[in-house]
PDB file of C-alpha atoms in Angstrom:
ATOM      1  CA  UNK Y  16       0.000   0.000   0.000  1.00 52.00           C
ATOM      2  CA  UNK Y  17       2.820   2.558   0.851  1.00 58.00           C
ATOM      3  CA  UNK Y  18       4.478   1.611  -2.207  1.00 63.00           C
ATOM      4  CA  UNK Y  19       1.590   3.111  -4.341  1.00 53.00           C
ATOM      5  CA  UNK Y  20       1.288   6.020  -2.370  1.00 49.00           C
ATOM      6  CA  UNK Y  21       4.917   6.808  -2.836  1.00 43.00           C
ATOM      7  CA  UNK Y  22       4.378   5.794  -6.707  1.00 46.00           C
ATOM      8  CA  UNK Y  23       0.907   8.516  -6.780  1.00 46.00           C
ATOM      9  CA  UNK Y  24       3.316  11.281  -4.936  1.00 46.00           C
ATOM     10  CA  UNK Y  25       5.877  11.177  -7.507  1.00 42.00           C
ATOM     11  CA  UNK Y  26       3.718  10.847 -10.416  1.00 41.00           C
ATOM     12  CA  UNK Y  27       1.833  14.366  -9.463  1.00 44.00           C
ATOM     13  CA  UNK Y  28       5.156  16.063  -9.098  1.00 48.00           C
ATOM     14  CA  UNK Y  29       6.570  15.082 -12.379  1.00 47.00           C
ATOM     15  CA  UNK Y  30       3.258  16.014 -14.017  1.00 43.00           C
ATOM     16  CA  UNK Y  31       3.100  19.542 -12.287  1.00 45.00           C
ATOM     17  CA  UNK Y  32       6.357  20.496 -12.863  1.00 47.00           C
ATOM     18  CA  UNK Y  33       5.523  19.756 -17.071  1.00 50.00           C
ATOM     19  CA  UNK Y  34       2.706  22.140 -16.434  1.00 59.00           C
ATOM     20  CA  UNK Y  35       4.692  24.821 -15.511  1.00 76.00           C
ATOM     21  CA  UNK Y  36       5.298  27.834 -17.898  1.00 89.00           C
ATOM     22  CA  UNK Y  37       8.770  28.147 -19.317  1.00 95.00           C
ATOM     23  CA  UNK Y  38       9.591  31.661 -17.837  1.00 95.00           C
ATOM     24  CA  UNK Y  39      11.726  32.485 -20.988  1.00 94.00           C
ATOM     25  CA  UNK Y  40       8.213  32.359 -22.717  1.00 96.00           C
ATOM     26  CA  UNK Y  41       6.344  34.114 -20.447  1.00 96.00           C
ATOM     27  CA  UNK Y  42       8.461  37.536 -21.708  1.00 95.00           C
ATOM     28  CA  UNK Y  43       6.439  38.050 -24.766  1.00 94.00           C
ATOM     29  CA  UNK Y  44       3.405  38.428 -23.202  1.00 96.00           C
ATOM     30  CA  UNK Y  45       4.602  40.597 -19.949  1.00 96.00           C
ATOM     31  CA  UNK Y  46       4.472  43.653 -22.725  1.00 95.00           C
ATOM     32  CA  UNK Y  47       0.812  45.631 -22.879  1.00 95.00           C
ATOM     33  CA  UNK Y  48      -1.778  47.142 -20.779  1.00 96.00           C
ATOM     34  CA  UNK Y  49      -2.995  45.124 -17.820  1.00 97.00           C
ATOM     35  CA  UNK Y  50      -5.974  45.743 -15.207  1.00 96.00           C
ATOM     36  CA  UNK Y  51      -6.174  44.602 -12.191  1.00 96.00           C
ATOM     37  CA  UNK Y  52      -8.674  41.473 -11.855  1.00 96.00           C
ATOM     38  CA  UNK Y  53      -8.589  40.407  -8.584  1.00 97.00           C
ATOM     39  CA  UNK Y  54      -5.996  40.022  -5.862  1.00 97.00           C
ATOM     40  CA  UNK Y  55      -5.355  37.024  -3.049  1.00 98.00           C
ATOM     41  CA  UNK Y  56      -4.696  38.469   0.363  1.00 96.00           C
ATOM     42  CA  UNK Y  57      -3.981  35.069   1.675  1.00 94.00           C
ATOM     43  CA  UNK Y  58      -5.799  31.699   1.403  1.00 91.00           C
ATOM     44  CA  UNK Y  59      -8.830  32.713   3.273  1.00 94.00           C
ATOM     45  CA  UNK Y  60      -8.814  36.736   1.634  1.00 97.00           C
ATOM     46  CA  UNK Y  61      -9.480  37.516  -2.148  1.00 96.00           C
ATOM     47  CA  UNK Y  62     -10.446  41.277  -3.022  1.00 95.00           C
ATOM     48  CA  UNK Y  63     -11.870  41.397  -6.414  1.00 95.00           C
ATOM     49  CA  UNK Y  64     -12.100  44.461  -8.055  1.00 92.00           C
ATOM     50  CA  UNK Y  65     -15.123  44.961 -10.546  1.00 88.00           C
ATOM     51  CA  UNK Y  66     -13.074  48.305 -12.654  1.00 84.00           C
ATOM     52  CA  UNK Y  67     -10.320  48.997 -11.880  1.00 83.00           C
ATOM     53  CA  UNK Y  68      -9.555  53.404 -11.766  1.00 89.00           C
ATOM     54  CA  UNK Y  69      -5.815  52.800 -13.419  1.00 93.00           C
ATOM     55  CA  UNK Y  70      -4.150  50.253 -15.568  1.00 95.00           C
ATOM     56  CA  UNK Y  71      -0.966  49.110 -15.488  1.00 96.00           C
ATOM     57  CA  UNK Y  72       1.578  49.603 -18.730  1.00 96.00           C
ATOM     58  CA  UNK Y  73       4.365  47.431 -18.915  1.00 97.00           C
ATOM     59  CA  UNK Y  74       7.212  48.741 -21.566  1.00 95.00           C
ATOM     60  CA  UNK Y  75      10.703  46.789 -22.639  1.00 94.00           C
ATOM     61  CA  UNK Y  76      12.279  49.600 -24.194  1.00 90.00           C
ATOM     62  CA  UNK Y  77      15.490  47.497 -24.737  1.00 75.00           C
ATOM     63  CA  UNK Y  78      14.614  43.501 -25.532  1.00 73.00           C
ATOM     64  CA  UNK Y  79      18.276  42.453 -25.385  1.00 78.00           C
ATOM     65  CA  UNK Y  80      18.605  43.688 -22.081  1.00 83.00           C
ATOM     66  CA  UNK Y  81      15.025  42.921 -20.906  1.00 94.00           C
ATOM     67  CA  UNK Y  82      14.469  46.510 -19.403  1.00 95.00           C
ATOM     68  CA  UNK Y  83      12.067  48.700 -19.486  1.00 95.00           C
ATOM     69  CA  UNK Y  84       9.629  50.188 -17.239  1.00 95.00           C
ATOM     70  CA  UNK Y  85       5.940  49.995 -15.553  1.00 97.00           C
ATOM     71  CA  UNK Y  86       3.461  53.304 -15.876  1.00 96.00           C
ATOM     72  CA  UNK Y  87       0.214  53.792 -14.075  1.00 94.00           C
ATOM     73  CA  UNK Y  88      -2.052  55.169 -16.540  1.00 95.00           C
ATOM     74  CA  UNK Y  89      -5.431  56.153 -16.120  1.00 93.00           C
ATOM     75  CA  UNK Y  90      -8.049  55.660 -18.950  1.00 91.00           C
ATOM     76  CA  UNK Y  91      -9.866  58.569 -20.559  1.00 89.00           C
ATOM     77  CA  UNK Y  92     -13.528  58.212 -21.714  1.00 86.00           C
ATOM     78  CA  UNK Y  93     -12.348  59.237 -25.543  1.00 86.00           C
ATOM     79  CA  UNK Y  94      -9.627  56.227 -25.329  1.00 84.00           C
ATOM     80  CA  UNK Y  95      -6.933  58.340 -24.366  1.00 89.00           C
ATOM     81  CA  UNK Y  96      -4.450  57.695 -21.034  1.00 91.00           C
ATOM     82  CA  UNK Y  97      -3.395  59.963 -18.581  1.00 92.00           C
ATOM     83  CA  UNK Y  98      -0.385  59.411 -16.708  1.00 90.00           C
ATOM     84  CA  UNK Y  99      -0.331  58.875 -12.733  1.00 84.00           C
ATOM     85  CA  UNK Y 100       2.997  60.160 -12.970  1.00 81.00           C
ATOM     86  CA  UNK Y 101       4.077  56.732 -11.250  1.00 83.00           C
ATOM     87  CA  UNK Y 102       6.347  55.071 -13.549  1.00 90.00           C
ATOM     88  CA  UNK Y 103       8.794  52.505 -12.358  1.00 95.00           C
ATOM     89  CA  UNK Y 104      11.872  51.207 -14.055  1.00 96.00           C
ATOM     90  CA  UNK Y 105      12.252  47.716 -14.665  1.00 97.00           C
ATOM     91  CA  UNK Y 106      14.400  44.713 -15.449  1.00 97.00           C
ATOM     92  CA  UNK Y 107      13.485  41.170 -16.164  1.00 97.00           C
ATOM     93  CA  UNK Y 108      15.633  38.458 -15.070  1.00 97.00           C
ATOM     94  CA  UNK Y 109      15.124  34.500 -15.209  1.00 96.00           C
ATOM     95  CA  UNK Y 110      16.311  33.003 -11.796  1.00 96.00           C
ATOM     96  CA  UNK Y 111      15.418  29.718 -10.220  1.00 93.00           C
ATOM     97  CA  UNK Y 112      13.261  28.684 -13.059  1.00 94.00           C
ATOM     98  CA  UNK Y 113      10.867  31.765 -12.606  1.00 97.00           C
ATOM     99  CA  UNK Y 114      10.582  35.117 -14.203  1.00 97.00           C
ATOM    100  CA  UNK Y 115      11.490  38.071 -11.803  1.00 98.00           C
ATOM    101  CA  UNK Y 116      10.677  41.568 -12.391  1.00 98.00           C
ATOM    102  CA  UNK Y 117      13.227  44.307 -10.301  1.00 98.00           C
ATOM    103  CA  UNK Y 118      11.432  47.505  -9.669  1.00 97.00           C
ATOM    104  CA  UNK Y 119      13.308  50.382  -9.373  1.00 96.00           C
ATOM    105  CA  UNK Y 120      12.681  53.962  -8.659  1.00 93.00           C
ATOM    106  CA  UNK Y 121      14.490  56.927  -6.464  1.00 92.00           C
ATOM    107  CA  UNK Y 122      12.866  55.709  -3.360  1.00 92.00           C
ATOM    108  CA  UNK Y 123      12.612  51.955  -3.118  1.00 95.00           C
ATOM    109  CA  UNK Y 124      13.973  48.153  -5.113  1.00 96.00           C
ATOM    110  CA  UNK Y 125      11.838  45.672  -4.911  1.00 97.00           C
ATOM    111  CA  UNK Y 126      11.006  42.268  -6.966  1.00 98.00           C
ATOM    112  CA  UNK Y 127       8.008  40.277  -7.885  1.00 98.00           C
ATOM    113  CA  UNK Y 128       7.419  36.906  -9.928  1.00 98.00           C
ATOM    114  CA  UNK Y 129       5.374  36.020 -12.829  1.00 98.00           C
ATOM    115  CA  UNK Y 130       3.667  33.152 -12.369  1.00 98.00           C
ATOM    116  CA  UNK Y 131       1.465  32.985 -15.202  1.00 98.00           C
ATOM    117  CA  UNK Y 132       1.718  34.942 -18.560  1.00 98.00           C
ATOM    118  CA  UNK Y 133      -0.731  34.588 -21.490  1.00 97.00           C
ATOM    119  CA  UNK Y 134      -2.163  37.053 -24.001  1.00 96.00           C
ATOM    120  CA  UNK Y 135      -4.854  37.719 -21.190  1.00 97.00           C
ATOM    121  CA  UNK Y 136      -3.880  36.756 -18.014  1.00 98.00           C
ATOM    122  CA  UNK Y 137      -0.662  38.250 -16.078  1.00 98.00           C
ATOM    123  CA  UNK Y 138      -0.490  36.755 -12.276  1.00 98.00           C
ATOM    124  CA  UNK Y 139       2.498  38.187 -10.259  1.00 98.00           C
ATOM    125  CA  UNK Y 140       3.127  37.362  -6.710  1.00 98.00           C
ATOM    126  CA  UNK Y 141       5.140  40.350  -4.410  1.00 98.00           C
ATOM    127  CA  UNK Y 142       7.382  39.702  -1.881  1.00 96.00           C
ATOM    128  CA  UNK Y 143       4.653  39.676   0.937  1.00 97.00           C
ATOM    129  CA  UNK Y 144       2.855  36.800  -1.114  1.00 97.00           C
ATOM    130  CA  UNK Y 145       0.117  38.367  -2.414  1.00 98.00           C
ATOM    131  CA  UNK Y 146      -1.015  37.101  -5.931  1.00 98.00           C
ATOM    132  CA  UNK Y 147      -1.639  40.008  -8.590  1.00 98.00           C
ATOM    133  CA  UNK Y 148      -4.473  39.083 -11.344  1.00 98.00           C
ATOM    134  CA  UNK Y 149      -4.678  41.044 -14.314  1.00 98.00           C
ATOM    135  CA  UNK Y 150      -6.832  41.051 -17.347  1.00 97.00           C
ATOM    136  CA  UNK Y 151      -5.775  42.171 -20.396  1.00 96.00           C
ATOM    137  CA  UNK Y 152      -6.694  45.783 -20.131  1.00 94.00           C
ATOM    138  CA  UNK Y 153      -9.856  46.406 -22.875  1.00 87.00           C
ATOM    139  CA  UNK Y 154     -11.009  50.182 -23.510  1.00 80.00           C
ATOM    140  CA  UNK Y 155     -14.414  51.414 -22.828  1.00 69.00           C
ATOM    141  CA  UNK Y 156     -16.616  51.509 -25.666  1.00 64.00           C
ATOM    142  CA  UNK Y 157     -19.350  53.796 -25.233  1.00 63.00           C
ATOM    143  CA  UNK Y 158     -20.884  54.597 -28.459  1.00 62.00           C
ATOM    144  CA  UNK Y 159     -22.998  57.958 -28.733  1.00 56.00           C
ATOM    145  CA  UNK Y 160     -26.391  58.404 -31.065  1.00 57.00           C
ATOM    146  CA  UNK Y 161     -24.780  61.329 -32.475  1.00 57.00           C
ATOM    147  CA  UNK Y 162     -25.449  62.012 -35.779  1.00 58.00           C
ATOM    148  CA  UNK Y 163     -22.110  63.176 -37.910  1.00 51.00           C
TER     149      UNK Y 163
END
């Protein structure tokens, strides 16, 4: 009996780690607009957000490097952004088989990891271990009865 317990265990652990993204892949998609979808607390906590007020913009400016930076923006009801004026700069490194993100601004360094990266999910974890959601970040259509 303890033998195919053991066998079980090691089974699920070869076939989880084969499900795991390759975080050299997960670059391509890191690039784009991104609103916040929901974020986990902890176990027990989730906080969902319905609309979010700003979106996050995530720029590599130099691919061979893999730096760039992260802007707030804020969309405008005519499609248009305005800036938070909170831009951080950023560099992407791969380290223990996970795709890291350095912050770094005047005040403060810091690091996350992707977990997940698709063309329209993001999930990032911080260093308090809260998991970041994101949606790919769609505009607001409102269309108008106005006659041109």
């Amino acid at each position: 009996m303890k033998i195919k317990g053991v066998f079980f265990f090691v089974v699920s652990i070869i076939l989880l780690s084969c499900n795991k993204q390759d975080p050299k892949e997960q670059i391509q998609f890191l690039e784009g607009y991104w609103e916040i979808d929901k974020v986990e607390i902890s176990p027990d906590s989730t906080i969902t957000y319905r609309m979010s007020e700003n979106i996050d913009y995530f720029e590599l400016s130099d691919s061979s490097t893999l730096s760039g930076q992260r802007t707030k923006l804020r969309p405008q009801m005519d499609g248009t952004f305005r800036t938070t004026n909170s831009a951080e700069k950023i560099d992407l490194k791969i380290e223990e088989d996970s795709l890291r993100i350095y912050y770094k601004t005047p005040y403060d360094n810091w690091k996350e990891t992707v977990l997940e990266a698709s063309e329209e999910n993001l999930v990032i974890k911080n260093a308090q271990n809260k998991i970041y959601h994101y949606k790919k970040y769609s505009p607001i259509n409102i269309e108008t009865n106005e006659e041109e």
